[in-house]
Amino acid sequence: MFAPSAALVGSTELRDLLAREPAMADVVRAWSRLTLALVGIGSLAPSPLLRRSGNAITARDQRQLKELGAVGDVCARYFDADGDPVDAPFNDRLIGIDPDRLRAVERRIGVAGGTDKSAAIRGAARGRWINILITDVEVARDLLDD
């Protein structure tokens, strides 16, 4: 189920208003019934596609996340190399599934590839953000060599 909203909005007030919209409220309620989640794993630097979508974080936020030790994200929730969540400066403006609720989903399938994402993929697995991984051979070898 897709959220009919941007993942990151301009204010906590807007986040709260959008969360009360009927279509978004239906999505939020459905999160508690998920048995499978298919998620992408992002690296700290947003991809060109993400930049064009309007959901990319600002350069300032990216610098702050780097200072906090962030290596990647799942559902716009950033984590460090051990998979522990970092206190992103914009967490209070995110519209998305709560990390604990995501980790409670029985099957969490992460999809990501490219050795530039190895640290993010490793962190997602270590932090239990995912428990099934679809990736490429180079990343699989990199993870196994770790």
Short mmCIF file of N, CA, C and O in Angstrom, two decimals:
data_model
loop_
_atom_site.label_atom_id
_atom_site.label_comp_id
_atom_site.label_asym_id
_atom_site.label_seq_id
_atom_site.Cartn_x
_atom_site.Cartn_y
_atom_site.Cartn_z
N MET A 1 0.84 -1.17 0.00
CA MET A 1 0.00 0.00 0.00
C MET A 1 0.89 1.24 0.00
O MET A 1 1.80 1.35 0.80
N PHE A 2 0.65 2.14 -0.91
CA PHE A 2 1.44 3.35 -1.02
C PHE A 2 0.77 4.50 -0.29
O PHE A 2 -0.45 4.65 -0.32
N ALA A 3 1.60 5.32 0.34
CA ALA A 3 1.09 6.51 1.01
C ALA A 3 0.87 7.59 -0.04
O ALA A 3 1.77 7.88 -0.82
N PRO A 4 -0.32 8.18 -0.09
CA PRO A 4 -0.61 9.22 -1.08
C PRO A 4 -0.06 10.58 -0.66
O PRO A 4 -0.78 11.57 -0.54
N SER A 5 1.24 10.62 -0.38
CA SER A 5 1.85 11.84 0.13
C SER A 5 3.35 11.77 -0.09
O SER A 5 3.92 10.69 -0.25
N ALA A 6 3.98 12.91 -0.04
CA ALA A 6 5.44 12.95 -0.02
C ALA A 6 5.91 12.35 1.30
O ALA A 6 5.18 12.38 2.30
N ALA A 7 7.10 11.80 1.32
CA ALA A 7 7.63 11.23 2.56
C ALA A 7 8.07 12.31 3.53
O ALA A 7 7.94 12.16 4.73
N LEU A 8 8.57 13.40 3.01
CA LEU A 8 9.08 14.48 3.84
C LEU A 8 8.35 15.76 3.48
O LEU A 8 8.30 16.16 2.32
N VAL A 9 7.76 16.37 4.49
CA VAL A 9 7.01 17.61 4.27
C VAL A 9 7.67 18.76 5.02
O VAL A 9 8.58 18.55 5.82
N GLY A 10 7.17 19.97 4.79
CA GLY A 10 7.82 21.17 5.30
C GLY A 10 7.68 21.46 6.77
O GLY A 10 8.46 22.24 7.32
N SER A 11 6.70 20.87 7.42
CA SER A 11 6.49 21.18 8.84
C SER A 11 5.78 20.04 9.54
O SER A 11 5.14 19.20 8.90
N THR A 12 5.89 20.03 10.86
CA THR A 12 5.18 19.01 11.64
C THR A 12 3.67 19.23 11.55
O THR A 12 2.90 18.28 11.57
N GLU A 13 3.25 20.50 11.43
CA GLU A 13 1.83 20.80 11.31
C GLU A 13 1.25 20.18 10.04
O GLU A 13 0.17 19.59 10.06
N LEU A 14 1.99 20.32 8.93
CA LEU A 14 1.54 19.74 7.66
C LEU A 14 1.52 18.21 7.76
O LEU A 14 0.56 17.57 7.29
N ARG A 15 2.52 17.63 8.38
CA ARG A 15 2.54 16.18 8.57
C ARG A 15 1.29 15.73 9.33
O ARG A 15 0.62 14.77 8.94
N ASP A 16 0.96 16.43 10.40
CA ASP A 16 -0.21 16.06 11.20
C ASP A 16 -1.51 16.23 10.42
O ASP A 16 -2.41 15.39 10.52
N LEU A 17 -1.61 17.29 9.63
CA LEU A 17 -2.81 17.50 8.80
C LEU A 17 -2.95 16.39 7.76
O LEU A 17 -4.04 15.84 7.57
N LEU A 18 -1.87 16.08 7.08
CA LEU A 18 -1.91 15.03 6.05
C LEU A 18 -2.25 13.67 6.65
O LEU A 18 -2.96 12.88 6.04
N ALA A 19 -1.75 13.41 7.84
CA ALA A 19 -2.02 12.12 8.49
C ALA A 19 -3.49 11.95 8.81
O ALA A 19 -3.97 10.82 8.93
N ARG A 20 -4.22 13.05 8.93
CA ARG A 20 -5.65 12.98 9.23
C ARG A 20 -6.52 12.89 7.98
O ARG A 20 -7.72 12.64 8.08
N GLU A 21 -5.92 13.10 6.81
CA GLU A 21 -6.69 12.96 5.57
C GLU A 21 -7.16 11.52 5.44
O GLU A 21 -6.41 10.59 5.75
N PRO A 22 -8.39 11.29 5.00
CA PRO A 22 -8.93 9.92 4.95
C PRO A 22 -8.05 8.91 4.21
O PRO A 22 -7.83 7.81 4.72
N ALA A 23 -7.54 9.25 3.06
CA ALA A 23 -6.72 8.29 2.30
C ALA A 23 -5.44 7.95 3.05
O ALA A 23 -5.03 6.78 3.11
N MET A 24 -4.83 8.94 3.65
CA MET A 24 -3.59 8.70 4.40
C MET A 24 -3.90 7.95 5.69
O MET A 24 -3.15 7.05 6.08
N ALA A 25 -4.98 8.29 6.35
CA ALA A 25 -5.36 7.60 7.59
C ALA A 25 -5.61 6.11 7.32
O ALA A 25 -5.25 5.27 8.14
N ASP A 26 -6.19 5.79 6.16
CA ASP A 26 -6.39 4.38 5.79
C ASP A 26 -5.06 3.66 5.65
O ASP A 26 -4.92 2.52 6.09
N VAL A 27 -4.09 4.32 5.05
CA VAL A 27 -2.76 3.72 4.88
C VAL A 27 -2.11 3.48 6.24
O VAL A 27 -1.58 2.41 6.51
N VAL A 28 -2.17 4.46 7.11
CA VAL A 28 -1.57 4.34 8.44
C VAL A 28 -2.20 3.18 9.21
O VAL A 28 -1.49 2.39 9.84
N ARG A 29 -3.51 3.04 9.13
CA ARG A 29 -4.18 1.92 9.81
C ARG A 29 -3.74 0.58 9.22
O ARG A 29 -3.59 -0.40 9.93
N ALA A 30 -3.51 0.54 7.93
CA ALA A 30 -3.10 -0.71 7.26
C ALA A 30 -1.71 -1.17 7.69
O ALA A 30 -1.41 -2.37 7.63
N TRP A 31 -0.87 -0.25 8.12
CA TRP A 31 0.49 -0.63 8.52
C TRP A 31 0.48 -1.69 9.62
O TRP A 31 1.35 -2.55 9.66
N SER A 32 -0.49 -1.65 10.49
CA SER A 32 -0.52 -2.63 11.59
C SER A 32 -0.90 -4.03 11.10
O SER A 32 -0.71 -5.00 11.83
N ARG A 33 -1.42 -4.14 9.88
CA ARG A 33 -1.83 -5.44 9.34
C ARG A 33 -0.83 -6.01 8.33
O ARG A 33 -1.06 -7.09 7.78
N LEU A 34 0.25 -5.32 8.10
CA LEU A 34 1.22 -5.79 7.10
C LEU A 34 1.86 -7.11 7.51
O LEU A 34 2.21 -7.31 8.67
N THR A 35 2.00 -8.00 6.54
CA THR A 35 2.75 -9.24 6.75
C THR A 35 3.96 -9.29 5.83
O THR A 35 4.83 -10.13 6.00
N LEU A 36 4.02 -8.38 4.87
CA LEU A 36 5.14 -8.30 3.94
C LEU A 36 5.36 -6.85 3.57
O LEU A 36 4.40 -6.12 3.30
N ALA A 37 6.62 -6.42 3.59
CA ALA A 37 6.97 -5.07 3.17
C ALA A 37 8.11 -5.18 2.16
O ALA A 37 9.12 -5.83 2.43
N LEU A 38 7.94 -4.58 1.01
CA LEU A 38 8.98 -4.51 -0.01
C LEU A 38 9.54 -3.09 0.03
O LEU A 38 8.80 -2.14 -0.23
N VAL A 39 10.81 -2.97 0.41
CA VAL A 39 11.39 -1.64 0.63
C VAL A 39 12.69 -1.49 -0.14
O VAL A 39 13.41 -2.46 -0.37
N GLY A 40 12.97 -0.28 -0.53
CA GLY A 40 14.26 0.04 -1.10
C GLY A 40 15.21 0.42 0.03
O GLY A 40 14.77 0.80 1.12
N ILE A 41 16.48 0.27 -0.25
CA ILE A 41 17.51 0.67 0.72
C ILE A 41 18.30 1.79 0.06
O ILE A 41 18.90 1.60 -1.00
N GLY A 42 18.27 2.94 0.68
CA GLY A 42 18.95 4.09 0.11
C GLY A 42 20.28 4.35 0.77
O GLY A 42 20.46 4.07 1.95
N SER A 43 21.20 4.90 0.00
CA SER A 43 22.47 5.34 0.57
C SER A 43 22.30 6.77 1.05
O SER A 43 21.27 7.40 0.82
N LEU A 44 23.31 7.29 1.71
CA LEU A 44 23.20 8.64 2.25
C LEU A 44 23.01 9.67 1.14
O LEU A 44 22.19 10.57 1.26
N ALA A 45 23.73 9.52 0.05
CA ALA A 45 23.58 10.43 -1.08
C ALA A 45 22.35 10.02 -1.88
O ALA A 45 22.26 8.88 -2.33
N PRO A 46 21.38 10.92 -2.06
CA PRO A 46 20.18 10.56 -2.81
C PRO A 46 20.51 10.25 -4.28
O PRO A 46 21.37 10.88 -4.88
N SER A 47 19.80 9.29 -4.83
CA SER A 47 19.97 8.95 -6.24
C SER A 47 19.39 10.06 -7.11
O SER A 47 18.57 10.87 -6.64
N PRO A 48 19.80 10.13 -8.37
CA PRO A 48 19.20 11.13 -9.27
C PRO A 48 17.68 11.01 -9.36
O PRO A 48 16.98 12.02 -9.39
N LEU A 49 17.17 9.79 -9.36
CA LEU A 49 15.72 9.58 -9.41
C LEU A 49 15.04 10.18 -8.18
O LEU A 49 14.02 10.85 -8.28
N LEU A 50 15.63 9.96 -7.01
CA LEU A 50 15.06 10.51 -5.78
C LEU A 50 15.11 12.03 -5.80
O LEU A 50 14.16 12.69 -5.40
N ARG A 51 16.21 12.58 -6.28
CA ARG A 51 16.30 14.05 -6.38
C ARG A 51 15.17 14.61 -7.26
O ARG A 51 14.54 15.60 -6.90
N ARG A 52 14.93 13.97 -8.39
CA ARG A 52 13.88 14.45 -9.31
C ARG A 52 12.49 14.28 -8.72
O ARG A 52 11.58 15.02 -9.07
N SER A 53 12.30 13.33 -7.83
CA SER A 53 10.98 13.07 -7.26
C SER A 53 10.53 14.15 -6.28
O SER A 53 9.36 14.24 -5.94
N GLY A 54 11.48 14.93 -5.79
CA GLY A 54 11.14 15.94 -4.80
C GLY A 54 11.22 15.42 -3.37
O GLY A 54 10.94 16.15 -2.43
N ASN A 55 11.58 14.15 -3.19
CA ASN A 55 11.68 13.57 -1.85
C ASN A 55 13.11 13.50 -1.34
O ASN A 55 13.35 12.89 -0.31
N ALA A 56 14.06 14.09 -2.05
CA ALA A 56 15.44 14.07 -1.59
C ALA A 56 15.63 15.05 -0.44
O ALA A 56 14.98 16.09 -0.36
N ILE A 57 16.54 14.69 0.45
CA ILE A 57 16.85 15.59 1.56
C ILE A 57 17.76 16.70 1.07
O ILE A 57 18.41 16.58 0.04
N THR A 58 17.81 17.78 1.82
CA THR A 58 18.66 18.90 1.45
C THR A 58 20.13 18.58 1.70
O THR A 58 20.46 17.66 2.47
N ALA A 59 21.00 19.35 1.08
CA ALA A 59 22.45 19.17 1.29
C ALA A 59 22.79 19.39 2.77
O ALA A 59 23.64 18.69 3.33
N ARG A 60 22.13 20.33 3.40
CA ARG A 60 22.37 20.60 4.84
C ARG A 60 21.99 19.38 5.68
O ARG A 60 22.73 18.95 6.56
N ASP A 61 20.81 18.82 5.41
CA ASP A 61 20.37 17.63 6.14
C ASP A 61 21.32 16.46 5.89
O ASP A 61 21.63 15.70 6.79
N GLN A 62 21.78 16.35 4.65
CA GLN A 62 22.71 15.27 4.31
C GLN A 62 24.01 15.41 5.12
O GLN A 62 24.53 14.42 5.63
N ARG A 63 24.52 16.63 5.25
CA ARG A 63 25.73 16.86 6.05
C ARG A 63 25.50 16.50 7.51
O ARG A 63 26.34 15.86 8.15
N GLN A 64 24.34 16.89 8.05
CA GLN A 64 24.02 16.57 9.44
C GLN A 64 23.92 15.06 9.65
O GLN A 64 24.41 14.53 10.65
N LEU A 65 23.29 14.37 8.71
CA LEU A 65 23.18 12.92 8.81
C LEU A 65 24.56 12.27 8.78
O LEU A 65 24.82 11.33 9.54
N LYS A 66 25.43 12.77 7.94
CA LYS A 66 26.79 12.22 7.87
C LYS A 66 27.50 12.41 9.20
O LYS A 66 28.18 11.51 9.69
N GLU A 67 27.35 13.59 9.82
CA GLU A 67 27.95 13.85 11.12
C GLU A 67 27.39 12.92 12.19
O GLU A 67 28.09 12.55 13.14
N LEU A 68 26.14 12.50 12.04
CA LEU A 68 25.51 11.57 12.98
C LEU A 68 25.90 10.12 12.72
O LEU A 68 25.52 9.23 13.47
N GLY A 69 26.63 9.89 11.63
CA GLY A 69 27.08 8.55 11.30
C GLY A 69 26.13 7.76 10.42
O GLY A 69 26.30 6.55 10.25
N ALA A 70 25.14 8.41 9.83
CA ALA A 70 24.19 7.71 8.97
C ALA A 70 24.88 7.16 7.73
O ALA A 70 25.78 7.79 7.16
N VAL A 71 24.46 5.95 7.34
CA VAL A 71 25.00 5.33 6.12
C VAL A 71 23.90 5.03 5.11
O VAL A 71 24.19 4.76 3.94
N GLY A 72 22.63 5.03 5.53
CA GLY A 72 21.56 4.71 4.61
C GLY A 72 20.20 4.87 5.25
O GLY A 72 20.09 5.29 6.40
N ASP A 73 19.18 4.51 4.46
CA ASP A 73 17.81 4.62 4.97
C ASP A 73 16.92 3.55 4.38
O ASP A 73 17.20 2.99 3.31
N VAL A 74 15.87 3.27 5.11
CA VAL A 74 14.74 2.47 4.66
C VAL A 74 13.50 3.28 5.01
O VAL A 74 13.35 3.72 6.15
N CYS A 75 12.67 3.53 4.03
CA CYS A 75 11.44 4.31 4.25
C CYS A 75 11.74 5.69 4.85
O CYS A 75 11.01 6.17 5.72
N ALA A 76 12.83 6.29 4.39
CA ALA A 76 13.27 7.61 4.85
C ALA A 76 13.66 7.66 6.32
O ALA A 76 13.78 8.72 6.92
N ARG A 77 13.88 6.50 6.91
CA ARG A 77 14.36 6.39 8.29
C ARG A 77 15.84 6.04 8.22
O ARG A 77 16.21 4.96 7.76
N TYR A 78 16.68 6.97 8.65
CA TYR A 78 18.13 6.81 8.50
C TYR A 78 18.73 6.04 9.67
O TYR A 78 18.27 6.14 10.79
N PHE A 79 19.79 5.30 9.37
CA PHE A 79 20.47 4.47 10.36
C PHE A 79 21.97 4.51 10.13
O PHE A 79 22.45 4.91 9.08
N ASP A 80 22.71 4.07 11.17
CA ASP A 80 24.17 4.05 11.10
C ASP A 80 24.66 2.69 10.63
O ASP A 80 23.86 1.82 10.26
N ALA A 81 25.97 2.48 10.64
CA ALA A 81 26.58 1.25 10.12
C ALA A 81 26.11 0.01 10.86
O ALA A 81 26.11 -1.09 10.30
N ASP A 82 25.70 0.16 12.12
CA ASP A 82 25.19 -0.98 12.89
C ASP A 82 23.68 -1.16 12.72
O ASP A 82 23.10 -2.07 13.31
N GLY A 83 23.07 -0.28 11.96
CA GLY A 83 21.63 -0.36 11.75
C GLY A 83 20.81 0.37 12.80
O GLY A 83 19.58 0.31 12.77
N ASP A 84 21.48 1.06 13.71
CA ASP A 84 20.76 1.81 14.74
C ASP A 84 20.22 3.11 14.15
O ASP A 84 20.94 3.80 13.42
N PRO A 85 18.97 3.45 14.47
CA PRO A 85 18.41 4.70 13.93
C PRO A 85 19.22 5.91 14.39
O PRO A 85 19.76 5.93 15.50
N VAL A 86 19.32 6.88 13.50
CA VAL A 86 19.94 8.15 13.87
C VAL A 86 18.84 9.19 14.01
O VAL A 86 17.79 9.08 13.38
N ASP A 87 19.07 10.16 14.85
CA ASP A 87 18.08 11.20 15.11
C ASP A 87 18.18 12.26 14.02
O ASP A 87 18.78 13.32 14.21
N ALA A 88 17.59 11.95 12.86
CA ALA A 88 17.63 12.87 11.73
C ALA A 88 16.95 14.18 12.10
O ALA A 88 15.95 14.18 12.82
N PRO A 89 17.48 15.29 11.60
CA PRO A 89 16.91 16.60 11.95
C PRO A 89 15.49 16.80 11.44
O PRO A 89 14.81 17.72 11.87
N PHE A 90 15.02 15.93 10.56
CA PHE A 90 13.69 16.08 9.98
C PHE A 90 12.73 14.96 10.35
O PHE A 90 11.65 14.86 9.78
N ASN A 91 13.10 14.12 11.31
CA ASN A 91 12.24 13.00 11.67
C ASN A 91 10.81 13.44 12.02
O ASN A 91 9.86 12.72 11.74
N ASP A 92 10.67 14.62 12.62
CA ASP A 92 9.33 15.08 13.00
C ASP A 92 8.51 15.57 11.82
O ASP A 92 7.35 15.93 11.97
N ARG A 93 9.10 15.57 10.62
CA ARG A 93 8.38 15.99 9.41
C ARG A 93 8.15 14.84 8.43
O ARG A 93 7.70 15.03 7.32
N LEU A 94 8.47 13.62 8.86
CA LEU A 94 8.32 12.45 8.01
C LEU A 94 6.92 11.87 8.07
O LEU A 94 6.32 11.79 9.15
N ILE A 95 6.43 11.47 6.92
CA ILE A 95 5.18 10.72 6.85
C ILE A 95 5.59 9.33 6.40
O ILE A 95 6.01 9.12 5.26
N GLY A 96 5.52 8.40 7.30
CA GLY A 96 5.94 7.05 6.96
C GLY A 96 5.82 6.12 8.14
O GLY A 96 5.60 6.54 9.28
N ILE A 97 6.02 4.86 7.84
CA ILE A 97 5.89 3.83 8.86
C ILE A 97 6.95 4.01 9.94
O ILE A 97 8.11 4.32 9.65
N ASP A 98 6.55 3.84 11.17
CA ASP A 98 7.45 3.93 12.31
C ASP A 98 8.46 2.78 12.25
O ASP A 98 8.09 1.66 11.87
N PRO A 99 9.72 3.01 12.61
CA PRO A 99 10.72 1.94 12.55
C PRO A 99 10.33 0.68 13.32
O PRO A 99 10.54 -0.43 12.82
N ASP A 100 9.78 0.82 14.50
CA ASP A 100 9.40 -0.36 15.27
C ASP A 100 8.27 -1.12 14.60
O ASP A 100 8.25 -2.36 14.61
N ARG A 101 7.33 -0.42 14.02
CA ARG A 101 6.23 -1.08 13.32
C ARG A 101 6.76 -1.80 12.08
O ARG A 101 6.34 -2.91 11.78
N LEU A 102 7.69 -1.18 11.37
CA LEU A 102 8.28 -1.83 10.20
C LEU A 102 9.00 -3.11 10.61
O LEU A 102 8.82 -4.16 10.00
N ARG A 103 9.79 -3.04 11.67
CA ARG A 103 10.53 -4.22 12.11
C ARG A 103 9.61 -5.33 12.64
O ARG A 103 10.03 -6.47 12.75
N ALA A 104 8.38 -5.00 12.94
CA ALA A 104 7.42 -6.02 13.40
C ALA A 104 6.78 -6.77 12.23
O ALA A 104 6.15 -7.80 12.45
N VAL A 105 6.96 -6.27 11.01
CA VAL A 105 6.41 -6.95 9.83
C VAL A 105 7.18 -8.25 9.64
O VAL A 105 8.41 -8.27 9.68
N GLU A 106 6.45 -9.34 9.42
CA GLU A 106 7.06 -10.66 9.35
C GLU A 106 8.13 -10.77 8.25
O GLU A 106 9.24 -11.23 8.49
N ARG A 107 7.81 -10.36 7.04
CA ARG A 107 8.76 -10.44 5.92
C ARG A 107 9.05 -9.04 5.44
O ARG A 107 8.18 -8.36 4.92
N ARG A 108 10.31 -8.63 5.60
CA ARG A 108 10.77 -7.30 5.21
C ARG A 108 11.81 -7.48 4.11
O ARG A 108 12.97 -7.78 4.39
N ILE A 109 11.39 -7.30 2.88
CA ILE A 109 12.25 -7.56 1.72
C ILE A 109 12.90 -6.26 1.29
O ILE A 109 12.24 -5.31 0.89
N GLY A 110 14.23 -6.23 1.36
CA GLY A 110 14.99 -5.08 0.91
C GLY A 110 15.51 -5.33 -0.49
O GLY A 110 15.99 -6.42 -0.80
N VAL A 111 15.42 -4.31 -1.34
CA VAL A 111 15.91 -4.39 -2.71
C VAL A 111 16.90 -3.26 -2.91
O VAL A 111 16.56 -2.09 -2.74
N ALA A 112 18.15 -3.65 -3.22
CA ALA A 112 19.17 -2.64 -3.48
C ALA A 112 20.36 -3.31 -4.13
O ALA A 112 20.62 -4.50 -3.89
N GLY A 113 21.09 -2.58 -4.91
CA GLY A 113 22.27 -3.12 -5.54
C GLY A 113 23.31 -2.05 -5.79
O GLY A 113 23.05 -0.86 -5.63
N GLY A 114 24.49 -2.50 -6.15
CA GLY A 114 25.60 -1.60 -6.41
C GLY A 114 26.47 -1.49 -5.18
O GLY A 114 25.97 -1.29 -4.07
N THR A 115 27.77 -1.65 -5.38
CA THR A 115 28.68 -1.64 -4.23
C THR A 115 28.71 -0.30 -3.51
O THR A 115 29.11 -0.24 -2.35
N ASP A 116 28.25 0.76 -4.17
CA ASP A 116 28.16 2.05 -3.49
C ASP A 116 27.10 2.02 -2.39
O ASP A 116 27.08 2.91 -1.53
N LYS A 117 26.25 1.01 -2.39
CA LYS A 117 25.23 0.87 -1.35
C LYS A 117 25.56 -0.21 -0.33
O LYS A 117 24.75 -0.52 0.53
N SER A 118 26.75 -0.80 -0.41
CA SER A 118 27.08 -1.91 0.49
C SER A 118 26.94 -1.53 1.96
O SER A 118 26.39 -2.30 2.75
N ALA A 119 27.43 -0.37 2.35
CA ALA A 119 27.34 0.04 3.76
C ALA A 119 25.88 0.19 4.20
O ALA A 119 25.50 -0.23 5.29
N ALA A 120 25.05 0.75 3.32
CA ALA A 120 23.64 0.92 3.64
C ALA A 120 22.94 -0.42 3.74
O ALA A 120 22.14 -0.66 4.65
N ILE A 121 23.24 -1.32 2.81
CA ILE A 121 22.62 -2.65 2.82
C ILE A 121 23.04 -3.41 4.07
O ILE A 121 22.21 -4.03 4.74
N ARG A 122 24.32 -3.36 4.39
CA ARG A 122 24.83 -4.03 5.60
C ARG A 122 24.14 -3.47 6.85
O ARG A 122 23.71 -4.21 7.72
N GLY A 123 24.04 -2.16 6.94
CA GLY A 123 23.38 -1.53 8.08
C GLY A 123 21.91 -1.91 8.18
O GLY A 123 21.39 -2.15 9.27
N ALA A 124 21.23 -1.99 7.03
CA ALA A 124 19.81 -2.38 7.03
C ALA A 124 19.64 -3.80 7.56
O ALA A 124 18.71 -4.07 8.31
N ALA A 125 20.55 -4.68 7.19
CA ALA A 125 20.48 -6.07 7.68
C ALA A 125 20.83 -6.14 9.16
O ALA A 125 20.14 -6.79 9.94
N ARG A 126 21.90 -5.46 9.56
CA ARG A 126 22.31 -5.49 10.97
C ARG A 126 21.24 -4.93 11.89
O ARG A 126 21.06 -5.41 13.01
N GLY A 127 20.55 -3.91 11.43
CA GLY A 127 19.53 -3.26 12.25
C GLY A 127 18.16 -3.91 12.17
O GLY A 127 17.20 -3.38 12.73
N ARG A 128 18.06 -5.03 11.42
CA ARG A 128 16.81 -5.75 11.26
C ARG A 128 15.74 -4.92 10.54
O ARG A 128 14.55 -5.14 10.70
N TRP A 129 16.17 -3.95 9.73
CA TRP A 129 15.24 -3.20 8.90
C TRP A 129 14.69 -4.13 7.82
O TRP A 129 13.58 -3.95 7.36
N ILE A 130 15.51 -5.11 7.42
CA ILE A 130 15.12 -6.11 6.43
C ILE A 130 15.48 -7.49 6.96
O ILE A 130 16.37 -7.61 7.81
N ASN A 131 14.80 -8.52 6.46
CA ASN A 131 15.21 -9.88 6.80
C ASN A 131 15.29 -10.77 5.55
O ASN A 131 15.58 -11.96 5.65
N ILE A 132 15.05 -10.18 4.40
CA ILE A 132 15.23 -10.81 3.10
C ILE A 132 15.87 -9.75 2.21
O ILE A 132 15.47 -8.59 2.25
N LEU A 133 16.86 -10.17 1.41
CA LEU A 133 17.56 -9.21 0.56
C LEU A 133 17.58 -9.69 -0.87
O LEU A 133 17.90 -10.84 -1.16
N ILE A 134 17.25 -8.76 -1.78
CA ILE A 134 17.41 -8.98 -3.21
C ILE A 134 18.48 -7.99 -3.65
O ILE A 134 18.31 -6.77 -3.52
N THR A 135 19.60 -8.52 -4.15
CA THR A 135 20.72 -7.66 -4.53
C THR A 135 21.48 -8.30 -5.68
O THR A 135 21.07 -9.32 -6.23
N ASP A 136 22.61 -7.72 -6.04
CA ASP A 136 23.43 -8.25 -7.12
C ASP A 136 24.60 -9.06 -6.57
O ASP A 136 24.87 -9.05 -5.36
N VAL A 137 25.29 -9.76 -7.44
CA VAL A 137 26.37 -10.65 -7.05
C VAL A 137 27.51 -9.90 -6.36
O VAL A 137 28.05 -10.38 -5.36
N GLU A 138 27.86 -8.73 -6.86
CA GLU A 138 28.99 -7.98 -6.28
C GLU A 138 28.69 -7.60 -4.83
O GLU A 138 29.56 -7.73 -3.95
N VAL A 139 27.51 -7.13 -4.57
CA VAL A 139 27.13 -6.76 -3.20
C VAL A 139 27.08 -8.01 -2.33
O VAL A 139 27.57 -8.00 -1.19
N ALA A 140 26.51 -9.08 -2.85
CA ALA A 140 26.45 -10.33 -2.06
C ALA A 140 27.84 -10.78 -1.67
O ALA A 140 28.08 -11.15 -0.51
N ARG A 141 28.77 -10.73 -2.59
CA ARG A 141 30.16 -11.12 -2.27
C ARG A 141 30.76 -10.19 -1.23
O ARG A 141 31.44 -10.64 -0.30
N ASP A 142 30.51 -8.90 -1.38
CA ASP A 142 31.02 -7.91 -0.44
C ASP A 142 30.48 -8.18 0.97
O ASP A 142 31.22 -8.15 1.96
N LEU A 143 29.20 -8.49 1.06
CA LEU A 143 28.58 -8.76 2.36
C LEU A 143 29.12 -10.05 2.97
O LEU A 143 29.35 -10.12 4.18
N LEU A 144 29.31 -11.07 2.15
CA LEU A 144 29.84 -12.34 2.65
C LEU A 144 31.29 -12.22 3.09
O LEU A 144 31.73 -12.94 4.00
N ASP A 145 32.06 -11.34 2.45
CA ASP A 145 33.47 -11.15 2.82
C ASP A 145 33.62 -10.39 4.12
O ASP A 145 34.68 -10.37 4.71
N ASP A 146 32.57 -9.74 4.56
CA ASP A 146 32.61 -8.90 5.76
C ASP A 146 32.74 -9.74 7.02
O ASP A 146 32.11 -10.67 7.29
#
